[in-house]
Coordinates of C-alpha atoms and ligand atoms in Angstrom, one line a residue:
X1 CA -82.6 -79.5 20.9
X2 CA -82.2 -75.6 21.6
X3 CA -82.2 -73.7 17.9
X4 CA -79.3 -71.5 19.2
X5 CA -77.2 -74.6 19.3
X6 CA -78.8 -76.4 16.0
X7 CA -78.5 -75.2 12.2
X8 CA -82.1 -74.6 10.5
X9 CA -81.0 -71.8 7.8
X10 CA -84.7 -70.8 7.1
X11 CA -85.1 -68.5 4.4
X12 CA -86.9 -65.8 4.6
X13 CA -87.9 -65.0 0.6
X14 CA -89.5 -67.4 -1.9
X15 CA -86.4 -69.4 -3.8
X16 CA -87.6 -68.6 -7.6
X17 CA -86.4 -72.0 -9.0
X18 CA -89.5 -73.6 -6.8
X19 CA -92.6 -74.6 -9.1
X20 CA -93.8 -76.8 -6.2
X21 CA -95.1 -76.1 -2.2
X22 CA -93.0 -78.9 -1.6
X23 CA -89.9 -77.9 -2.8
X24 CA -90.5 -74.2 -1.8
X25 CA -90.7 -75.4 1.7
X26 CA -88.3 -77.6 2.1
X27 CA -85.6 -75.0 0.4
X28 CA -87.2 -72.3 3.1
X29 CA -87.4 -74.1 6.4
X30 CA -83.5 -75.5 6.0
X31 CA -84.3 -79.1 5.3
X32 CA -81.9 -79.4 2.3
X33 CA -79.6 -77.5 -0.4
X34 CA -79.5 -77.6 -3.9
X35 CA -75.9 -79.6 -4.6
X36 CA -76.4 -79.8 -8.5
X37 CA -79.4 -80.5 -10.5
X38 CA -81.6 -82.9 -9.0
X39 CA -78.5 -83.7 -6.2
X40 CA -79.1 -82.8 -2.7
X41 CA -77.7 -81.8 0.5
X42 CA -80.0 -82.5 3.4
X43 CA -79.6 -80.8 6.2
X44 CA -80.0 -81.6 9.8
X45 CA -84.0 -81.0 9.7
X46 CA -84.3 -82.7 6.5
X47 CA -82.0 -85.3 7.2
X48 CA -83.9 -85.9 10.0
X49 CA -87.3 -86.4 8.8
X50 CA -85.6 -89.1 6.1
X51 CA -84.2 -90.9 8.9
X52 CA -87.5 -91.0 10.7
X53 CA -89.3 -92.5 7.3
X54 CA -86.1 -94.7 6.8
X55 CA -87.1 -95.8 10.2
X56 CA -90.6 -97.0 9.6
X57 CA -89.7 -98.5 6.0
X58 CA -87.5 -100.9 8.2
X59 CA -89.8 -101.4 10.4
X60 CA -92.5 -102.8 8.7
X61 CA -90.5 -104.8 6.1
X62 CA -89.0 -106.4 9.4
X63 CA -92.5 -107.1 10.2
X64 CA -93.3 -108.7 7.0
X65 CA -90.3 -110.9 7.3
X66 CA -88.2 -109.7 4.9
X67 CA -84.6 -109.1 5.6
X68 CA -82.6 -105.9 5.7
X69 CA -79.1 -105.3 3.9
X70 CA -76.9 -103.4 2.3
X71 CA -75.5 -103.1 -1.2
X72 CA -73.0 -100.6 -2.8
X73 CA -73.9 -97.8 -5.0
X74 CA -71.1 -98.5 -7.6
X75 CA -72.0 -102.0 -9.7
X76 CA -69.7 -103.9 -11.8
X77 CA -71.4 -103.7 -15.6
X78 CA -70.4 -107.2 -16.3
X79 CA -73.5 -108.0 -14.3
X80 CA -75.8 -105.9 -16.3
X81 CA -74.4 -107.1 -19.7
X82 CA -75.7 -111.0 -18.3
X83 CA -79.1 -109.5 -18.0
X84 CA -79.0 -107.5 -21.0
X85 CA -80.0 -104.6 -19.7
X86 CA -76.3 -102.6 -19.6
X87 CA -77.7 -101.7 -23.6
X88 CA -81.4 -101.4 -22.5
X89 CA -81.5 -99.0 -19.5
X90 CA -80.1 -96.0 -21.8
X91 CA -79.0 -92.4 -20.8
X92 CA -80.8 -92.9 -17.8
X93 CA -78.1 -94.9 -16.4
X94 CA -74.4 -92.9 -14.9
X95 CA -71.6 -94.8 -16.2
X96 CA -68.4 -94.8 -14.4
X97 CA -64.8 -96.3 -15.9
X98 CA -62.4 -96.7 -13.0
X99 CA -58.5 -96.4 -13.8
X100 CA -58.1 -99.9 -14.6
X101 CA -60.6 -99.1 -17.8
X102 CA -63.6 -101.5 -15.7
X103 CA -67.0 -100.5 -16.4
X104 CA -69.0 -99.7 -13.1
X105 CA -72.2 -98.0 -13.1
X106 CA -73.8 -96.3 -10.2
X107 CA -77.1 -98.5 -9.7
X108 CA -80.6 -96.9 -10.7
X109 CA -81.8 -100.6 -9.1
X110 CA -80.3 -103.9 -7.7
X111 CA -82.3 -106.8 -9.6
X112 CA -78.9 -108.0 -11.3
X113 CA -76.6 -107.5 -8.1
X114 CA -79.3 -109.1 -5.8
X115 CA -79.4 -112.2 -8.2
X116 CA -75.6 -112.6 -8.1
X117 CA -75.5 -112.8 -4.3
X118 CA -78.5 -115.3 -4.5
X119 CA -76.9 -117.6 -6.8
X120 CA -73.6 -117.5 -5.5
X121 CA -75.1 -118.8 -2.1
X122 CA -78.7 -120.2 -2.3
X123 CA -78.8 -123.7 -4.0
X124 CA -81.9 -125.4 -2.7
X125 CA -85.6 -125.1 -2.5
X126 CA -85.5 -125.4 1.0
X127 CA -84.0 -121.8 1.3
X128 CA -86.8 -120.3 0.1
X129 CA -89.0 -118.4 0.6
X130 CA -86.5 -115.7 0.9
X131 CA -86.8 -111.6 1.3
X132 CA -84.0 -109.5 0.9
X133 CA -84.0 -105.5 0.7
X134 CA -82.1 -102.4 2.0
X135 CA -82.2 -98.8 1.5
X136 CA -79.5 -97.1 -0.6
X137 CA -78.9 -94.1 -2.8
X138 CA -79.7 -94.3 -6.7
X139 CA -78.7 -92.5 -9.5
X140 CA -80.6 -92.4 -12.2
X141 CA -79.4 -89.4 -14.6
X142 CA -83.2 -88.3 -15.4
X143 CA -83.6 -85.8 -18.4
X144 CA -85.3 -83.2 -16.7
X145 CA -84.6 -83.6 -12.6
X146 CA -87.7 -81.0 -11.0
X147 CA -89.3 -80.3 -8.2
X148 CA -86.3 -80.9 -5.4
X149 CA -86.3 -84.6 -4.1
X150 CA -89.5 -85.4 -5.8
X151 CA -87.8 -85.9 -9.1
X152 CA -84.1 -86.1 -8.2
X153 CA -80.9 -87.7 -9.8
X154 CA -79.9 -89.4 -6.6
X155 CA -82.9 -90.4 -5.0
X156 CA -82.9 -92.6 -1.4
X157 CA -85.1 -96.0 -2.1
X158 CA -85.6 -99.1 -0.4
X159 CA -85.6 -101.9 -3.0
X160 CA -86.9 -105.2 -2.1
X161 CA -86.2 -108.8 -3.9
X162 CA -88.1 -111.8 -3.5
X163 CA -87.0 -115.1 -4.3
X164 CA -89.5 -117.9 -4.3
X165 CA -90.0 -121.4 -5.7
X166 CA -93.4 -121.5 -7.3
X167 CA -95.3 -118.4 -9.4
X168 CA -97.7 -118.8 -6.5
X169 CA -95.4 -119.0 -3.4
X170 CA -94.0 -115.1 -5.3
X171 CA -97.4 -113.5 -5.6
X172 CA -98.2 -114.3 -2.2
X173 CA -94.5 -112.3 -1.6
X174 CA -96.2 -109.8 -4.0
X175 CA -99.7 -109.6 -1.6
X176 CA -97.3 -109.3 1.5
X177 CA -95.6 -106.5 -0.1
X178 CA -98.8 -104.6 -0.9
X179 CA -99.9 -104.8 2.0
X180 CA -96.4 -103.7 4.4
X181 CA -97.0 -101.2 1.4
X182 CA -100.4 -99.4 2.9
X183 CA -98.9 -100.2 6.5
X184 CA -95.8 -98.0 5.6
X185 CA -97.6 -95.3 3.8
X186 CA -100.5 -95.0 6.8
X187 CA -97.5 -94.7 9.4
X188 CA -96.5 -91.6 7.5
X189 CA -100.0 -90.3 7.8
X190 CA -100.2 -90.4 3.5
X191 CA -102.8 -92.3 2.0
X192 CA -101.2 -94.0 -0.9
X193 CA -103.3 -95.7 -3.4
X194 CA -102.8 -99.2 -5.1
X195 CA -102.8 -98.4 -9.3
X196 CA -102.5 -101.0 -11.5
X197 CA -99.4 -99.5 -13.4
X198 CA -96.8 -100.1 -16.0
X199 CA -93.4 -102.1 -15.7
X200 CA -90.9 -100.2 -18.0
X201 CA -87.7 -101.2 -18.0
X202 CA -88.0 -103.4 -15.0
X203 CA -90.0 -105.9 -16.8
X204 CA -93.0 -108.3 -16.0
X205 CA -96.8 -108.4 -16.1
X206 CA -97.8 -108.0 -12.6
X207 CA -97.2 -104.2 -11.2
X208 CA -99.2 -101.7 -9.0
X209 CA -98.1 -98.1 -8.1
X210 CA -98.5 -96.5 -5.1
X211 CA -100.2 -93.1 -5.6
X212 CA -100.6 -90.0 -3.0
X213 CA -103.0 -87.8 -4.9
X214 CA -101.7 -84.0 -5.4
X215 CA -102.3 -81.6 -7.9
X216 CA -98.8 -81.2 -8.3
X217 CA -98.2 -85.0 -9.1
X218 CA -96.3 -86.0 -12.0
X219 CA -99.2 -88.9 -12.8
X220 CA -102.6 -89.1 -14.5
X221 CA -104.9 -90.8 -12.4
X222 CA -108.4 -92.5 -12.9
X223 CA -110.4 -93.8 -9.6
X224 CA -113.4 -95.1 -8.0
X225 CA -113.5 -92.4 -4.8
X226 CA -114.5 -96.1 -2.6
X227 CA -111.1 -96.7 -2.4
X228 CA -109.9 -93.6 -0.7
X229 CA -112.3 -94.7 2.1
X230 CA -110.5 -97.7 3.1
X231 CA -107.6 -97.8 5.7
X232 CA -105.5 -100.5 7.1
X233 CA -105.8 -99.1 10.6
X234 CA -104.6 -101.2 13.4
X235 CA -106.4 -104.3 12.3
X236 CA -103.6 -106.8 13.2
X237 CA -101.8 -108.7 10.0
X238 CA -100.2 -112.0 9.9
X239 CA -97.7 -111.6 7.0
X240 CA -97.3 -115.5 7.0
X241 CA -101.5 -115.9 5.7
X242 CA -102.0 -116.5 2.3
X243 CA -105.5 -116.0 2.6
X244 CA -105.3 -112.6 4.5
X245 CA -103.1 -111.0 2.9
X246 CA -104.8 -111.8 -0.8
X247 CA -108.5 -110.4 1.0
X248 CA -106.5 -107.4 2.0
X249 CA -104.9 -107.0 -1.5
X250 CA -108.3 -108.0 -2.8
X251 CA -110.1 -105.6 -0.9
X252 CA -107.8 -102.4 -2.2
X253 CA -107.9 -103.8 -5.7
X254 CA -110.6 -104.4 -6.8
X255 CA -112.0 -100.7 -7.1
X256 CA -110.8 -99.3 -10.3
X257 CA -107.7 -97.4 -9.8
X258 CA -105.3 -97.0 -13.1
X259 CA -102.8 -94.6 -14.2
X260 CA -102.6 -93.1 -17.0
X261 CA -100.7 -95.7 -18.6
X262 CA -103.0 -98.5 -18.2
X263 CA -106.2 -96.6 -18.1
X264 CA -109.5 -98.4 -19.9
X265 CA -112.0 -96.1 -20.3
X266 CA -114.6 -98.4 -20.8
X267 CA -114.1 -100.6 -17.9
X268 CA -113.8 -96.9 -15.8
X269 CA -117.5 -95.8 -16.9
X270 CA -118.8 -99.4 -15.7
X271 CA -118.0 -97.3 -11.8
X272 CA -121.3 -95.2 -11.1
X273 CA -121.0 -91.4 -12.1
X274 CA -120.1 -89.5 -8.9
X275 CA -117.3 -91.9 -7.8
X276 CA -115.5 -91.4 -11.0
X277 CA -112.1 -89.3 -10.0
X278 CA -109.6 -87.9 -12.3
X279 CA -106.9 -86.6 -10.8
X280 CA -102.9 -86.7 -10.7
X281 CA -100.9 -88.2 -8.0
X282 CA -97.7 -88.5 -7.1
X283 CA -95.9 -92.5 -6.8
X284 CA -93.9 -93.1 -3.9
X285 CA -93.6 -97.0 -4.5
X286 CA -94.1 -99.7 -7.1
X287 CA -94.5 -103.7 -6.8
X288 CA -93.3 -106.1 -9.7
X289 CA -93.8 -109.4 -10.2
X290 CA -91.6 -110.6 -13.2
X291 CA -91.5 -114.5 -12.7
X292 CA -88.1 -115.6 -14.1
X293 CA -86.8 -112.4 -16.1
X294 CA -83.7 -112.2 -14.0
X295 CA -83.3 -115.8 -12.8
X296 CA -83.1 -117.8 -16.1
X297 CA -80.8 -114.8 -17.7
X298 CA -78.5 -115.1 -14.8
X299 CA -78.4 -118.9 -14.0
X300 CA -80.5 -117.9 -11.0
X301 CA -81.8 -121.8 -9.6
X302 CA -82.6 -123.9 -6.7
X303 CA -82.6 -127.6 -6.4
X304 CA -86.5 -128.1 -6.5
X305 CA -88.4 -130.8 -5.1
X306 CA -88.0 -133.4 -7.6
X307 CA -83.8 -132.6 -7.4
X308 CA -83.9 -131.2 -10.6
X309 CA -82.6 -127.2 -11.2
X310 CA -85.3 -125.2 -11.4
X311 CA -85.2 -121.2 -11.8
X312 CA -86.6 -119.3 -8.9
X313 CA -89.3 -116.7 -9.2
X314 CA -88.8 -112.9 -8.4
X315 CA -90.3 -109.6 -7.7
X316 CA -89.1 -107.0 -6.8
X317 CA -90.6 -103.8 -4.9
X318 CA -89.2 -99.9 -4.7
X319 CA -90.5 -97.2 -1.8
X320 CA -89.1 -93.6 -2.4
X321 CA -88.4 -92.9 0.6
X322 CA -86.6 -89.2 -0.4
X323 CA -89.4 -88.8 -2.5
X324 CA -91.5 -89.1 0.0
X325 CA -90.9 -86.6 2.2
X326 CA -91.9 -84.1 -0.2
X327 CA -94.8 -86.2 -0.8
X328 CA -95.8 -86.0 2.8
X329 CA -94.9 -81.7 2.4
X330 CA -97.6 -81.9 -0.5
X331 CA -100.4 -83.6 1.5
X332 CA -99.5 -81.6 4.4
X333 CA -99.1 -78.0 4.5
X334 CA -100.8 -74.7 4.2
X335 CA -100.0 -71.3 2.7
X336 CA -97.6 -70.3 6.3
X337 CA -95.9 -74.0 5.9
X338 CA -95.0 -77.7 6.6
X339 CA -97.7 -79.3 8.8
X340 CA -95.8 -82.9 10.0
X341 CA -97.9 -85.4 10.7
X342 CA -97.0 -86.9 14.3
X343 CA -95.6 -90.5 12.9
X344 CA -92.8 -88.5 11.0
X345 CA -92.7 -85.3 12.5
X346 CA -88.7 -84.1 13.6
X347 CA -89.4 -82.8 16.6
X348 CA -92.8 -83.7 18.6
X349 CA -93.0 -80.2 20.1
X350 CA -91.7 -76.9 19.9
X351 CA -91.5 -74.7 23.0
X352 CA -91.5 -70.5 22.3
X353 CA -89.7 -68.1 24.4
X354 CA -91.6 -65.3 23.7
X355 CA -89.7 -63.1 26.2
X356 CA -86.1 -64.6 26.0
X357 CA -83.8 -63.6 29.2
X358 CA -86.9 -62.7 31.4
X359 CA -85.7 -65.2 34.2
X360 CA -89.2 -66.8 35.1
X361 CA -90.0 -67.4 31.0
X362 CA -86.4 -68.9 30.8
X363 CA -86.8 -71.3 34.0
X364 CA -90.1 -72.4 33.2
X365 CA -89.1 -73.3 29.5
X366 CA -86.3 -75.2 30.6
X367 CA -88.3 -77.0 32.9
X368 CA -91.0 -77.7 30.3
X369 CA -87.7 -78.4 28.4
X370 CA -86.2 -80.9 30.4
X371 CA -89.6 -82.8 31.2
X372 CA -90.7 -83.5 27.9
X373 CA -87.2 -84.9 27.1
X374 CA -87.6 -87.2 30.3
X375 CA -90.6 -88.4 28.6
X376 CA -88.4 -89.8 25.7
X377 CA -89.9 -87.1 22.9
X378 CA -88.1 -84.6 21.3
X379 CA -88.7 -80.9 21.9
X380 CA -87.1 -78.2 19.7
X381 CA -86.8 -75.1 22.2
X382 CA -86.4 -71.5 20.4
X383 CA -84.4 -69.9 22.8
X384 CA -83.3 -67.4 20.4
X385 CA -83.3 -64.0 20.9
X386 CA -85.5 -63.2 17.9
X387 CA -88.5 -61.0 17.9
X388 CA -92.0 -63.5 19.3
X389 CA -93.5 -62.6 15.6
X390 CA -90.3 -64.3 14.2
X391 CA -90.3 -67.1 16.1
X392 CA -93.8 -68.1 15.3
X393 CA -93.1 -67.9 11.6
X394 CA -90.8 -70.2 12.1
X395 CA -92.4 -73.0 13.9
X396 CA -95.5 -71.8 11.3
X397 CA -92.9 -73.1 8.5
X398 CA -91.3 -76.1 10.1
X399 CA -94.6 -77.5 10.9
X400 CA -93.8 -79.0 13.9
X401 CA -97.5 -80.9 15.2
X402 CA -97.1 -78.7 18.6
X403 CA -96.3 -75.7 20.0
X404 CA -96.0 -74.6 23.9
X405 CA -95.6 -70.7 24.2
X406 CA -94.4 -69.5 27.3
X407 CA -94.2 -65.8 28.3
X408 CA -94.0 -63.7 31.3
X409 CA -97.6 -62.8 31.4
X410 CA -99.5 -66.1 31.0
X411 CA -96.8 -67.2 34.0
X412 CA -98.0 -64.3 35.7
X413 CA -101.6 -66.8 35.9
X414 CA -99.5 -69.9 36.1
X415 CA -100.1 -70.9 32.5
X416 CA -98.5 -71.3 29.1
X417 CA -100.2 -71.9 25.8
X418 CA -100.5 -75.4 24.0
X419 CA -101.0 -74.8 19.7
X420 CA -102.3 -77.7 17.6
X421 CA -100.2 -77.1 13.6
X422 CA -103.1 -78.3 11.9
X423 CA -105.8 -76.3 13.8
X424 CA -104.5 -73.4 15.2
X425 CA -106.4 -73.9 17.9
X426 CA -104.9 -73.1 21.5
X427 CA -105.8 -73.6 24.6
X428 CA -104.0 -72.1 28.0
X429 CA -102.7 -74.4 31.1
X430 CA -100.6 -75.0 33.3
X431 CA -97.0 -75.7 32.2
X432 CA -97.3 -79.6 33.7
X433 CA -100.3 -80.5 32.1
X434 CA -99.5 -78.9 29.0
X435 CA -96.5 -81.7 29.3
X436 CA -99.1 -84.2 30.0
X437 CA -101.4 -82.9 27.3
X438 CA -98.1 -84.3 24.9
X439 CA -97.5 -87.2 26.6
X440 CA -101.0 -88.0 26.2
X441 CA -100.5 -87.2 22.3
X442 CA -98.1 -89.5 21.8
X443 CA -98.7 -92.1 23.3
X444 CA -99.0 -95.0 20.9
X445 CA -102.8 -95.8 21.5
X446 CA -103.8 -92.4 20.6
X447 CA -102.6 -93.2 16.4
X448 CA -102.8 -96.3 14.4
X449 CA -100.3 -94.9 12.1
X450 CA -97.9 -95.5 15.0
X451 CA -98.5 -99.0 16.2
X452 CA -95.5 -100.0 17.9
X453 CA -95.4 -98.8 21.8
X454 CA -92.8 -96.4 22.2
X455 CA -89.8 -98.0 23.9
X456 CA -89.5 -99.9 20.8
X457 CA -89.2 -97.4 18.7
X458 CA -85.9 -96.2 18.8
X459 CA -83.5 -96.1 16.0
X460 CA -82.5 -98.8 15.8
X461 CA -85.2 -101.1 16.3
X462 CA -85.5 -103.2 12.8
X463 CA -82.3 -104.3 13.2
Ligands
5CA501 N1 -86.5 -102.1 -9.0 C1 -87.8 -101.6 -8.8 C2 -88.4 -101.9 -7.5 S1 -87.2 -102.0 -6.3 C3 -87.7 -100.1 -9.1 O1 -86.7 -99.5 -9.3 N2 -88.9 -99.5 -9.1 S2 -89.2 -97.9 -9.4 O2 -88.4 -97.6 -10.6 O3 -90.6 -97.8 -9.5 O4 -88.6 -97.1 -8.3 C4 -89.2 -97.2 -7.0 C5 -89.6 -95.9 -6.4 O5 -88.5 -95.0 -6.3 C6 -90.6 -95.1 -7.2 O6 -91.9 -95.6 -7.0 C7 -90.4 -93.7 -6.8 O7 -91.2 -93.5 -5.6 C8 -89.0 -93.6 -6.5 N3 -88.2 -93.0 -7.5 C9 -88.0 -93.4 -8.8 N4 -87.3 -92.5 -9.5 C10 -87.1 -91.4 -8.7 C11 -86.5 -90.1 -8.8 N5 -85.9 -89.8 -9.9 N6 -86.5 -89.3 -7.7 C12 -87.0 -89.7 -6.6 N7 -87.6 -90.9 -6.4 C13 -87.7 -91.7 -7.4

């Protein structure tokens, strides 16, 4: 992409309403615009960085061997009135009467419209297990909507339903969730932690948050620091073993890690002294298990083994996937801007002009241009006319992973510079190897957040 042909209104003052870095920077470098309180625009930069995390979300649930969907926005209330929870939800919930005076509602979650399709069409054990998700818009009409897409009123989510015979046949579904979970969240670059949590109005015993740790997160946290030193990595999974997937749940479980709202002090000071963390974090998914709320309210059953009907048992399991992407700005940045990590960057490189119209800079950026597309990776090219200083400050704030600056006197030795984000370290080379250099970067060996080898990851690739 060349910025004079894209839209990225960056902003060059501080927007007051920001509390957060997050926020701030995502209002500055042109990723979205206020619409109304807690409802956003997102703009092509933003926009694109949600599709990329969509992306991966799809990805790995399609991995897991769950199965991707699509349900509406709008939801009859009839359904919720069968579940009793059209009373229960409260303000939280936007109700809509459409001009034949029927109640809809836009959905804050899809446990009740999930179970009507499953009834309607699954009648025997033998269907099961079954996985169904998708990623859809929310509404929930939060008091106090804050911090930008962190805390929004429509928020982006993938919501996932599992549908199984036996309470043991759905934790297993619950273990193979955690663990797409940690898959998901490493991809992004984000270290999410496993909390034992509270179920609210979703109901159920069983439930673990996912928590990135930030100051600026809305959550109380209590931890053993062990856990922070494990990580997935690129040890290979097989979604369909019991036994592996409850070692790895296991294994990220059984350090203490509670929020706030499940906290026990006394089982906290059994960790030694100097692994005891208090902190806050910010939760960017949640896992229920809640057996047969939703089933045995809504006539939910299978034929079982012994022919007789038989309730099914459910979870279900939310990532924020708008939320996220300020979760990844709060883990990632520092005090000039975004710094993307390369899983979810939305560019992989950007290429400065730094003397725009001089005809060697311009032919040897468009060459740079034109090779690193050929390579299948994205390069956004300022060929603006702004000042060098300028330009800088903007690829400083966008937080693209790389930068190639080419200018008339580093040509002048036949090299341009290469610019790591996250360092600021640079080194000089020639403009091919420079190219190489990013080829080199990402290519798929190189990150275990990114396991899938590159041809295959193209939009469309879950489906
Ligand atoms: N039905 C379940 C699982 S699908 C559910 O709704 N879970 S949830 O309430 O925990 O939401 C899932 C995730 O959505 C949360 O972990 C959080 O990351 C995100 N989320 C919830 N509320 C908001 C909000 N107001 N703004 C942005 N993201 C939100």
């Amino acid at each position: 992409m060349r910025l004079s042909r894209y839209f990225l209104p960056v902003l060059k003052e501080t927007p007051a309403e920001a509390q957060i870095a997050s926020h701030r920077l995502m209002l500055r470098a042109g990723m979205i615009k206020q619409a109304s309180a807690g409802i956003y625009s997102w703009l092509p930069l933003g926009f694109k960085v949600l599709r990329k995390l969509e992306n991966i979300v799809h990805e790995e649930q399609v991995r897991a061997g769950h199965t991707p969907m699509l349900m509406p926005t709008l939801q009859s209330a009839d359904l919720w009135r069968e579940s009793g929870r059209y009373d229960d939800y409260g303000e939280e919930m936007l109700r809509i009467t459409d001009r034949q005076g029927r109640d809809l509602l836009y959905g804050p979650t899809n446990e009740e419209l999930i179970t009507d399709i499953f009834r309607s069409h699954v009648g025997s054990y033998k269907d099961l297990p079954l996985t169904l998700y998708h990623i859809q818009w929310k509404f929930r009409d939060e008091i106090r909507p804050r911090f930008g897409v962190m805390r929004g009123r429509e928020f982006f989510m993938k919501d996932g339903y599992n549908f199984d015979l036996t309470k043991e046949d759905a934790l297993h579904a619950y273990n193979r969730h955690m663990v797409s979970y940690l898959r998901t969240y490493e991809r992004m670059g984000l270290q999410a932690i496993p909390m034992r949590a509270d179920s609210g109005p979703i109901g159920g015993d069983d439930t673990h948050e996912f928590l990135v740790l930030a100051e600026t997160g809305e959550s109380e946290v209590f931890y053993d620091s062990a856990i922070t030193d494990l990580k997935l990595g690129d040890r290979s999974v097989d979604y369909d073993d019991w036994d592996q997937c409850a070692s790895i749940v296991k294994e990220w479980t059984t350090p203490y890690a509670r929020t706030d709202e499940t906290h026990d002090d006394a089982k906290f000071n059994e960790v030694p002294e100097a692994r005891r963390m208090k902190s806050r974090g910010i939760e960017v998914g949640q896992i229920f298990y809640f057996g047969t709320k939703y089933s045995e309210a809504m006539g939910a059953t299978v034929q079982g083994k012994d022919g007789k009907p038989v309730p099914v048992h459910m979870g279900s399991h939310g990532i924020g996937v708008s939320r996220l992407v300020g979760a990844i700005i709060e883990a990632s940045h520092d005090d000039k801007g975004i710094i993307w990590p390369e899983g979810v960057t939305p560019f992989h490189v950007g290429i400065v002009n730094v003397k725009q119209g001089d005809s060697e800079a311009d032919a040897a950026c468009d060459a740079i241009y034109k090779s690193i597309e050929a390579l299948g990776l994205e390069p956004l090219y300022d060929d603006t006319s702004d000042r060098a200083g300028a330009k800088f400050a903007t690829q400083d704030l966008i937080g693209l992973p790389w930068r190639i600056t080419v200018g008339p006197r580093g040509l002048k030795n036949g090299v341009v510079e290469l610019t790591c984000r996250r360092t600021g370290a640079s080194e000089e080379l020639p403009p091919e190897q420079a190219v190489e250099k990013i080829a080199e970067i990402y290519t798929p060996h190189h990150h275990t957040e990114r396991p899938e080898p590159m041809a295959k990851r193209s939009f469309h690739t879950w489906m």
